Amino acid sequence: MAHFKDDLDPAFRGAGASPGLEIWCVENLRLVLVPKSSHGKFFSGSAYLVLHTFFLRSGSAWHEIHYWIGRDAKKVDSILASDKALELDLALGSQAVQYREVQGEETQKFLSYFKPCIIPVEGVFSSGQADLETSTYQVSLFTCKGDRVAHIKEVPFTRSSLNHNDVFILDTAFKIFLFSGCNSSSQERAKALEVVQYIKETKHSGKCDIATIEDGKFVADPDAGEFWSLFGGYAPIPKDLPCNSLQLPECPATKLFWITTQGKMCENAPGMLVKEMLSSDKCYMLDCEAEIFVWMGRSTSMTERKASISATEDFVRAQGKSTEIKLTFLTEGSETASFKSYFGDWPEKAEPKLYEEGRGKVAAIFKQQGYDVKELPDDNEEANLFMDICGERKVWRVDSGNLNVVPVVEPMKFYSGDCYIVQYTYLSGGREENLFYAWLGQKSLMDDRVQAISCMNDLVNSVKGDPAMAQIVEGREPLQFFFILKILVIFKGGKSTGYKTFIAENDNADETYHDSKTALFRVEGTSSYNMQAIQVDEVASSLNSSYCFILKTETSTYTWIGNLSSVRDHDLLDRMLDLINPTWQAVLVREGSEPDSFWTTLGGKAEYTREKKIKEFIEDPNLYVLASLEGDLKVKEIFNYSQDDLTTEDVLILDCHSDIYVWVGRHSSVNSKHQALTLGLKFLEKKKSLRQHQLEPPLYVVTEGSEPPFFTCFFQWDPSKANMLGNSFERKLALLKGKTEKLGIRTSWKAYSMETVSKDLKSQTNGVNDSKRSLSPMSTDFSSSLRSSDFRRFSSPPPVKKNLSAGSPNLDNNNGFVSKVSNLTRSAESLQLNEAECDVHLVAHPYDRLVVQSNNPVADIDITRREAYLSNEEFQERFGMSKQNFYQLPKWRQNKLKMSLHLF
């Protein structure tokens, strides 16, 4: 929320207090607020300021500022919009990123706010002038470019405007024609259909016909005949070369300039850019040719910042660069990933103290607005797994190409030098689904890792349906993996033949755990149904004040309790001690009161981590579309994404930072999960090169039509869309014409071939010689030597699928907790969809009586669902969506929206 000051523009009073868009237009050299009913309508003769506010998963608000310059806007209006963007940023705490948007060259992020498109209107904005209707409908011809967001441009209504590469929309009084060039993609045509629908609803009140015309196909088609008659009759369009939208840009030459207070550019010495070059009391321009960044130090004044922006625009004009070049303005502390990627030493993550400080500021703001700080989201709140955790488990250990069955008992015992495959069968939507994990120990051999991935792929292909599969590395396991295995102990060493041979050949000491050896275990977990004991080095530096440990020697056992551990941790410690070995009689040791014998066992006292364990910063997910061109991976982000962005022709990455999902469309060129996993690894390598990932997050592969619930929870999911046949264009056209029944429901997607084990995997072995065994901690590289023709030898038959039941004998324990969680999970989806229907029977109350700090609160209501008592009309006005759509959002997103409206 803007911190209002007397010297700030009154138009910014209350700006940024609620999520969504706020738009101002420059009129008579002042800002005028644009009503929501006119959002998306831009006049080419005006300049606008757009503020986008949303809540991050961490609980804090985030702002992005764009100023839009119309093609015919006056220079004085453009300058004012630029200055007001700086002023608004200052009001919001100097944390917003600012973008300059030029008509016709808008960024994808800007256009994503106004789906499906914006169509600029000729003229100048006037706050007191109503829309004028003309008696004669103006026929318009538009080009529609883009497969994610639509770039709309009006072109002359002549045949010469048409070409074979683009999609065109001809809007007439009674019919809208969509003309698809023969070189256009189905994704572009599908996006154009969304624009057609938009034009039909906004300009024709939903009452007009729609015709689709294919380039070159006009014989006996009355719509095609009518289309060409509007151009004076058919004539062939001149041939042109297909455009290649995936051309790789040349690596730009970057130059860093210091901008003086007088607006003079001083180029830095050439060489690698490092963060230390940026001083907090100066402004800089980073020229990357295709885009320019202006970085403003936190200690700079408003005058200096305005001067730096003015100098940058003068530089663009003086250098003969296009005035449509992308300009981004950043204040110190709000740098984007793109900007940081040009610097060789930029820290990967924000300092934990800054994160905690940010949470404190958020708490203060909410308290000022009438909230008690304790109402803020709790960092220790249990994560929603979005899946049934009462399924059936099967576990195998990989041993030189063999799969050895591991008995499913508690606790499960893994070894850090081995690799394991876990098959989990569960119920979802009334169907039996499978999820496969390949767990790669930190000390496992490269050969075993390769075999684990290959064997997992074989198992995936041996079961019905399209199960999701995941590669996880020891130390980066997702929470659901621990809930599936319930209780897990990870020992040092390994039991596989390859590991034993490697140890013998290299005369290395065998660290494999044995009851007769000294061992130190760190105990972790969130409940007695999800806990782990991980063996660590038997030295004092392995201790951590935030955890509890078990130290076992030949003669005695100690349980060590860190000063920062919780009562829950102490309970898990006792339970885990009994599970590892119930015969051990432990001596309780609290941090700071250790006997000498304790330190002697660990080789003497040493420094260890004594600070509070800080929860990782929760980053919001990002969606990317992938394309591989000449061996290089092209990554393009999709902003403000939805389920509709999962286009069937593409492969996409949902980057949740702690987890990564590779989504494979049925019409994409990827025809096996193994190949999709390769693309995921390439993406991860690309993120590492930009220093945006430190460790190896779990990497999932999911296929279109078989998305698991822990993937769909990131979207407002419509299952019917996930099961449609046809390409993107055919599906959109069927939806537009109400003929979805003709498309039908798809059948299961299966890997067509395992011959696509990518050769690129071999290039990721970082110089490892495939002919020589080696230990590879934290490596996920693979060899390309495996082929589908290789025969796998299994020590047990492939898994046989069984019917699941909620009352499975081996799960009806622990006071029925697991069964209760299962029932809640299975009914969550139906409860969520029925909430809006239940609200029909509630008595509606006005918004001001339902807010948390109301002066006249309503009595006898469910305070956890205050929003339910709003009328449908007021709910739509406050939330910007219907109740039905709201209750289909993930719970955390519902809570963030309610919090922003003082209803939570």
PDB file of N, CA and C in Angstrom, residues 369-372 374-375 835-836 838-840 842-872 874-876 878-879 883 886-887 891 894-895 897-904:
ATOM      1  N   GLN A 369      -3.583  -2.014   9.670  1.00  0.00           N
ATOM      2  CA  GLN A 369      -4.892  -2.086   9.028  1.00  0.00           C
ATOM      3  C   GLN A 369      -5.931  -2.809   9.884  1.00  0.00           C
ATOM      4  N   GLY A 370      -5.554  -3.183  11.101  1.00  0.00           N
ATOM      5  CA  GLY A 370      -6.528  -3.788  11.996  1.00  0.00           C
ATOM      6  C   GLY A 370      -6.364  -5.260  12.235  1.00  0.00           C
ATOM      7  N   TYR A 371      -5.332  -5.880  11.682  1.00  0.00           N
ATOM      8  CA  TYR A 371      -5.090  -7.298  11.896  1.00  0.00           C
ATOM      9  C   TYR A 371      -4.189  -7.502  13.099  1.00  0.00           C
ATOM     10  N   ASP A 372      -4.414  -8.605  13.780  1.00  0.00           N
ATOM     11  CA  ASP A 372      -3.445  -9.045  14.764  1.00  0.00           C
ATOM     12  C   ASP A 372      -2.354  -9.793  14.023  1.00  0.00           C
ATOM     13  N   LYS A 374      -0.682 -12.284  14.723  1.00  0.00           N
ATOM     14  CA  LYS A 374      -0.768 -13.740  14.790  1.00  0.00           C
ATOM     15  C   LYS A 374      -1.661 -14.298  13.689  1.00  0.00           C
ATOM     16  N   GLU A 375      -2.435 -13.435  13.005  1.00  0.00           N
ATOM     17  CA  GLU A 375      -3.282 -13.899  11.921  1.00  0.00           C
ATOM     18  C   GLU A 375      -2.499 -14.135  10.639  1.00  0.00           C
ATOM     19  N   GLU A 835     -18.682 -25.676  -2.256  1.00  0.00           N
ATOM     20  CA  GLU A 835     -18.776 -24.540  -1.344  1.00  0.00           C
ATOM     21  C   GLU A 835     -19.622 -23.421  -1.932  1.00  0.00           C
ATOM     22  N   ALA A 836     -19.429 -23.145  -3.206  1.00  0.00           N
ATOM     23  CA  ALA A 836     -20.187 -22.064  -3.831  1.00  0.00           C
ATOM     24  C   ALA A 836     -21.674 -22.382  -3.849  1.00  0.00           C
ATOM     25  N   CYS A 838     -23.247 -24.219  -1.616  1.00  0.00           N
ATOM     26  CA  CYS A 838     -23.755 -24.087  -0.250  1.00  0.00           C
ATOM     27  C   CYS A 838     -24.024 -22.628   0.103  1.00  0.00           C
ATOM     28  N   ASP A 839     -23.259 -21.698  -0.479  1.00  0.00           N
ATOM     29  CA  ASP A 839     -23.420 -20.295  -0.145  1.00  0.00           C
ATOM     30  C   ASP A 839     -24.785 -19.760  -0.545  1.00  0.00           C
ATOM     31  N   VAL A 840     -25.455 -20.456  -1.463  1.00  0.00           N
ATOM     32  CA  VAL A 840     -26.766 -20.002  -1.923  1.00  0.00           C
ATOM     33  C   VAL A 840     -27.746 -19.933  -0.764  1.00  0.00           C
ATOM     34  N   LEU A 842     -27.057 -19.190   2.361  1.00  0.00           N
ATOM     35  CA  LEU A 842     -26.646 -18.284   3.427  1.00  0.00           C
ATOM     36  C   LEU A 842     -27.295 -16.920   3.248  1.00  0.00           C
ATOM     37  N   VAL A 843     -27.556 -16.246   4.378  1.00  0.00           N
ATOM     38  CA  VAL A 843     -28.109 -14.896   4.339  1.00  0.00           C
ATOM     39  C   VAL A 843     -26.989 -13.930   3.979  1.00  0.00           C
ATOM     40  N   ALA A 844     -27.189 -13.115   2.956  1.00  0.00           N
ATOM     41  CA  ALA A 844     -26.156 -12.172   2.508  1.00  0.00           C
ATOM     42  C   ALA A 844     -26.077 -10.977   3.446  1.00  0.00           C
ATOM     43  N   HIS A 845     -24.862 -10.498   3.669  1.00  0.00           N
ATOM     44  CA  HIS A 845     -24.627  -9.318   4.501  1.00  0.00           C
ATOM     45  C   HIS A 845     -23.688  -8.372   3.763  1.00  0.00           C
ATOM     46  N   PRO A 846     -23.754  -7.079   4.053  1.00  0.00           N
ATOM     47  CA  PRO A 846     -22.864  -6.123   3.366  1.00  0.00           C
ATOM     48  C   PRO A 846     -21.406  -6.322   3.781  1.00  0.00           C
ATOM     49  N   TYR A 847     -20.539  -5.909   2.894  1.00  0.00           N
ATOM     50  CA  TYR A 847     -19.096  -6.104   3.087  1.00  0.00           C
ATOM     51  C   TYR A 847     -18.600  -5.456   4.373  1.00  0.00           C
ATOM     52  N   ASP A 848     -19.058  -4.212   4.672  1.00  0.00           N
ATOM     53  CA  ASP A 848     -18.505  -3.510   5.836  1.00  0.00           C
ATOM     54  C   ASP A 848     -18.882  -4.157   7.163  1.00  0.00           C
ATOM     55  N   ARG A 849     -19.876  -5.060   7.166  1.00  0.00           N
ATOM     56  CA  ARG A 849     -20.228  -5.774   8.399  1.00  0.00           C
ATOM     57  C   ARG A 849     -19.517  -7.117   8.509  1.00  0.00           C
ATOM     58  N   LEU A 850     -18.818  -7.521   7.456  1.00  0.00           N
ATOM     59  CA  LEU A 850     -18.145  -8.823   7.450  1.00  0.00           C
ATOM     60  C   LEU A 850     -16.642  -8.718   7.652  1.00  0.00           C
ATOM     61  N   VAL A 851     -16.056  -7.530   7.475  1.00  0.00           N
ATOM     62  CA  VAL A 851     -14.612  -7.395   7.627  1.00  0.00           C
ATOM     63  C   VAL A 851     -14.215  -7.670   9.070  1.00  0.00           C
ATOM     64  N   VAL A 852     -12.938  -7.995   9.259  1.00  0.00           N
ATOM     65  CA  VAL A 852     -12.460  -8.424  10.575  1.00  0.00           C
ATOM     66  C   VAL A 852     -12.683  -7.357  11.635  1.00  0.00           C
ATOM     67  N   GLN A 853     -12.369  -6.098  11.318  1.00  0.00           N
ATOM     68  CA  GLN A 853     -12.476  -5.022  12.292  1.00  0.00           C
ATOM     69  C   GLN A 853     -13.719  -4.161  12.047  1.00  0.00           C
ATOM     70  N   SER A 854     -14.841  -4.799  11.770  1.00  0.00           N
ATOM     71  CA  SER A 854     -16.074  -4.063  11.507  1.00  0.00           C
ATOM     72  C   SER A 854     -16.587  -3.361  12.766  1.00  0.00           C
ATOM     73  N   ASN A 855     -17.132  -2.154  12.581  1.00  0.00           N
ATOM     74  CA  ASN A 855     -17.745  -1.433  13.714  1.00  0.00           C
ATOM     75  C   ASN A 855     -19.113  -2.003  14.065  1.00  0.00           C
ATOM     76  N   ASN A 856     -19.703  -2.728  13.139  1.00  0.00           N
ATOM     77  CA  ASN A 856     -21.017  -3.330  13.375  1.00  0.00           C
ATOM     78  C   ASN A 856     -21.006  -4.756  12.839  1.00  0.00           C
ATOM     79  N   PRO A 857     -20.225  -5.648  13.473  1.00  0.00           N
ATOM     80  CA  PRO A 857     -20.038  -6.993  12.916  1.00  0.00           C
ATOM     81  C   PRO A 857     -21.309  -7.838  12.980  1.00  0.00           C
ATOM     82  N   VAL A 858     -21.418  -8.752  12.012  1.00  0.00           N
ATOM     83  CA  VAL A 858     -22.531  -9.708  11.986  1.00  0.00           C
ATOM     84  C   VAL A 858     -22.226 -10.820  12.989  1.00  0.00           C
ATOM     85  N   ALA A 859     -23.228 -11.205  13.765  1.00  0.00           N
ATOM     86  CA  ALA A 859     -23.047 -12.280  14.756  1.00  0.00           C
ATOM     87  C   ALA A 859     -23.436 -13.623  14.149  1.00  0.00           C
ATOM     88  N   ASP A 860     -22.951 -14.682  14.756  1.00  0.00           N
ATOM     89  CA  ASP A 860     -23.331 -16.058  14.410  1.00  0.00           C
ATOM     90  C   ASP A 860     -23.024 -16.396  12.945  1.00  0.00           C
ATOM     91  N   ILE A 861     -21.789 -16.106  12.533  1.00  0.00           N
ATOM     92  CA  ILE A 861     -21.344 -16.528  11.206  1.00  0.00           C
ATOM     93  C   ILE A 861     -20.077 -17.362  11.361  1.00  0.00           C
ATOM     94  N   ASP A 862     -19.762 -18.104  10.322  1.00  0.00           N
ATOM     95  CA  ASP A 862     -18.519 -18.870  10.300  1.00  0.00           C
ATOM     96  C   ASP A 862     -17.392 -17.901   9.948  1.00  0.00           C
ATOM     97  N   ILE A 863     -16.578 -17.512  10.948  1.00  0.00           N
ATOM     98  CA  ILE A 863     -15.577 -16.471  10.735  1.00  0.00           C
ATOM     99  C   ILE A 863     -14.438 -16.938   9.836  1.00  0.00           C
ATOM    100  N   THR A 864     -14.361 -18.247   9.564  1.00  0.00           N
ATOM    101  CA  THR A 864     -13.322 -18.735   8.649  1.00  0.00           C
ATOM    102  C   THR A 864     -13.746 -18.574   7.198  1.00  0.00           C
ATOM    103  N   ARG A 865     -15.048 -18.261   6.991  1.00  0.00           N
ATOM    104  CA  ARG A 865     -15.562 -18.109   5.625  1.00  0.00           C
ATOM    105  C   ARG A 865     -16.420 -16.844   5.528  1.00  0.00           C
ATOM    106  N   ARG A 866     -15.838 -15.721   5.946  1.00  0.00           N
ATOM    107  CA  ARG A 866     -16.583 -14.468   5.922  1.00  0.00           C
ATOM    108  C   ARG A 866     -17.070 -14.123   4.513  1.00  0.00           C
ATOM    109  N   GLU A 867     -16.235 -14.459   3.508  1.00  0.00           N
ATOM    110  CA  GLU A 867     -16.573 -14.104   2.132  1.00  0.00           C
ATOM    111  C   GLU A 867     -17.843 -14.784   1.652  1.00  0.00           C
ATOM    112  N   ALA A 868     -18.201 -15.921   2.290  1.00  0.00           N
ATOM    113  CA  ALA A 868     -19.357 -16.684   1.845  1.00  0.00           C
ATOM    114  C   ALA A 868     -20.664 -15.929   2.040  1.00  0.00           C
ATOM    115  N   TYR A 869     -20.664 -14.922   2.938  1.00  0.00           N
ATOM    116  CA  TYR A 869     -21.892 -14.203   3.262  1.00  0.00           C
ATOM    117  C   TYR A 869     -22.091 -12.958   2.397  1.00  0.00           C
ATOM    118  N   LEU A 870     -21.168 -12.729   1.467  1.00  0.00           N
ATOM    119  CA  LEU A 870     -21.365 -11.643   0.506  1.00  0.00           C
ATOM    120  C   LEU A 870     -22.374 -12.067  -0.553  1.00  0.00           C
ATOM    121  N   SER A 871     -23.136 -11.120  -1.053  1.00  0.00           N
ATOM    122  CA  SER A 871     -24.020 -11.426  -2.179  1.00  0.00           C
ATOM    123  C   SER A 871     -23.156 -11.734  -3.396  1.00  0.00           C
ATOM    124  N   ASN A 872     -23.718 -12.430  -4.376  1.00  0.00           N
ATOM    125  CA  ASN A 872     -22.961 -12.773  -5.580  1.00  0.00           C
ATOM    126  C   ASN A 872     -22.456 -11.521  -6.292  1.00  0.00           C
ATOM    127  N   GLU A 874     -21.824  -8.452  -4.934  1.00  0.00           N
ATOM    128  CA  GLU A 874     -20.747  -7.773  -4.204  1.00  0.00           C
ATOM    129  C   GLU A 874     -19.479  -8.635  -4.189  1.00  0.00           C
ATOM    130  N   PHE A 875     -19.649  -9.951  -4.181  1.00  0.00           N
ATOM    131  CA  PHE A 875     -18.488 -10.836  -4.244  1.00  0.00           C
ATOM    132  C   PHE A 875     -17.731 -10.618  -5.560  1.00  0.00           C
ATOM    133  N   GLN A 876     -18.485 -10.559  -6.670  1.00  0.00           N
ATOM    134  CA  GLN A 876     -17.863 -10.327  -7.981  1.00  0.00           C
ATOM    135  C   GLN A 876     -17.137  -8.991  -8.007  1.00  0.00           C
ATOM    136  N   ARG A 878     -15.887  -7.238  -5.394  1.00  0.00           N
ATOM    137  CA  ARG A 878     -14.722  -7.185  -4.492  1.00  0.00           C
ATOM    138  C   ARG A 878     -13.589  -8.083  -4.959  1.00  0.00           C
ATOM    139  N   PHE A 879     -13.915  -9.308  -5.379  1.00  0.00           N
ATOM    140  CA  PHE A 879     -12.888 -10.290  -5.716  1.00  0.00           C
ATOM    141  C   PHE A 879     -12.542 -10.307  -7.204  1.00  0.00           C
ATOM    142  N   LYS A 883     -17.952 -16.697  -7.151  1.00  0.00           N
ATOM    143  CA  LYS A 883     -17.653 -17.589  -6.033  1.00  0.00           C
ATOM    144  C   LYS A 883     -17.187 -18.949  -6.528  1.00  0.00           C
ATOM    145  N   PHE A 886     -13.673 -18.682  -7.463  1.00  0.00           N
ATOM    146  CA  PHE A 886     -12.843 -18.436  -6.275  1.00  0.00           C
ATOM    147  C   PHE A 886     -12.561 -19.722  -5.521  1.00  0.00           C
ATOM    148  N   TYR A 887     -13.589 -20.563  -5.330  1.00  0.00           N
ATOM    149  CA  TYR A 887     -13.408 -21.777  -4.538  1.00  0.00           C
ATOM    150  C   TYR A 887     -12.644 -22.860  -5.286  1.00  0.00           C
ATOM    151  N   LYS A 891      -5.955 -23.161  -1.839  1.00  0.00           N
ATOM    152  CA  LYS A 891      -6.330 -22.553  -0.572  1.00  0.00           C
ATOM    153  C   LYS A 891      -5.461 -21.361  -0.225  1.00  0.00           C
ATOM    154  N   GLN A 894      -6.667 -18.410  -2.072  1.00  0.00           N
ATOM    155  CA  GLN A 894      -7.905 -17.908  -1.488  1.00  0.00           C
ATOM    156  C   GLN A 894      -7.610 -17.048  -0.262  1.00  0.00           C
ATOM    157  N   ASN A 895      -6.745 -17.569   0.623  1.00  0.00           N
ATOM    158  CA  ASN A 895      -6.429 -16.847   1.857  1.00  0.00           C
ATOM    159  C   ASN A 895      -5.753 -15.512   1.585  1.00  0.00           C
ATOM    160  N   LEU A 897      -6.143 -13.605  -1.075  1.00  0.00           N
ATOM    161  CA  LEU A 897      -7.157 -12.674  -1.557  1.00  0.00           C
ATOM    162  C   LEU A 897      -8.046 -12.191  -0.415  1.00  0.00           C
ATOM    163  N   LYS A 898      -8.460 -13.117   0.455  1.00  0.00           N
ATOM    164  CA  LYS A 898      -9.298 -12.724   1.591  1.00  0.00           C
ATOM    165  C   LYS A 898      -8.549 -11.775   2.521  1.00  0.00           C
ATOM    166  N   MET A 899      -7.259 -12.055   2.717  1.00  0.00           N
ATOM    167  CA  MET A 899      -6.442 -11.210   3.577  1.00  0.00           C
ATOM    168  C   MET A 899      -6.373  -9.790   3.036  1.00  0.00           C
ATOM    169  N   SER A 900      -6.229  -9.669   1.707  1.00  0.00           N
ATOM    170  CA  SER A 900      -6.116  -8.346   1.109  1.00  0.00           C
ATOM    171  C   SER A 900      -7.412  -7.551   1.235  1.00  0.00           C
ATOM    172  N   LEU A 901      -8.535  -8.243   1.409  1.00  0.00           N
ATOM    173  CA  LEU A 901      -9.838  -7.579   1.536  1.00  0.00           C
ATOM    174  C   LEU A 901     -10.324  -7.544   2.985  1.00  0.00           C
ATOM    175  N   HIS A 902      -9.418  -7.849   3.928  1.00  0.00           N
ATOM    176  CA  HIS A 902      -9.737  -7.803   5.362  1.00  0.00           C
ATOM    177  C   HIS A 902     -10.812  -8.811   5.745  1.00  0.00           C
ATOM    178  N   LEU A 903     -10.867  -9.932   5.027  1.00  0.00           N
ATOM    179  CA  LEU A 903     -11.860 -10.971   5.320  1.00  0.00           C
ATOM    180  C   LEU A 903     -11.195 -12.216   5.876  1.00  0.00           C
ATOM    181  N   PHE A 904      -9.950 -12.083   6.307  1.00  0.00           N
ATOM    182  CA  PHE A 904      -9.215 -13.248   6.825  1.00  0.00           C
ATOM    183  C   PHE A 904      -8.278 -12.803   7.934  1.00  0.00           C
TER     184      PHE A 904
END
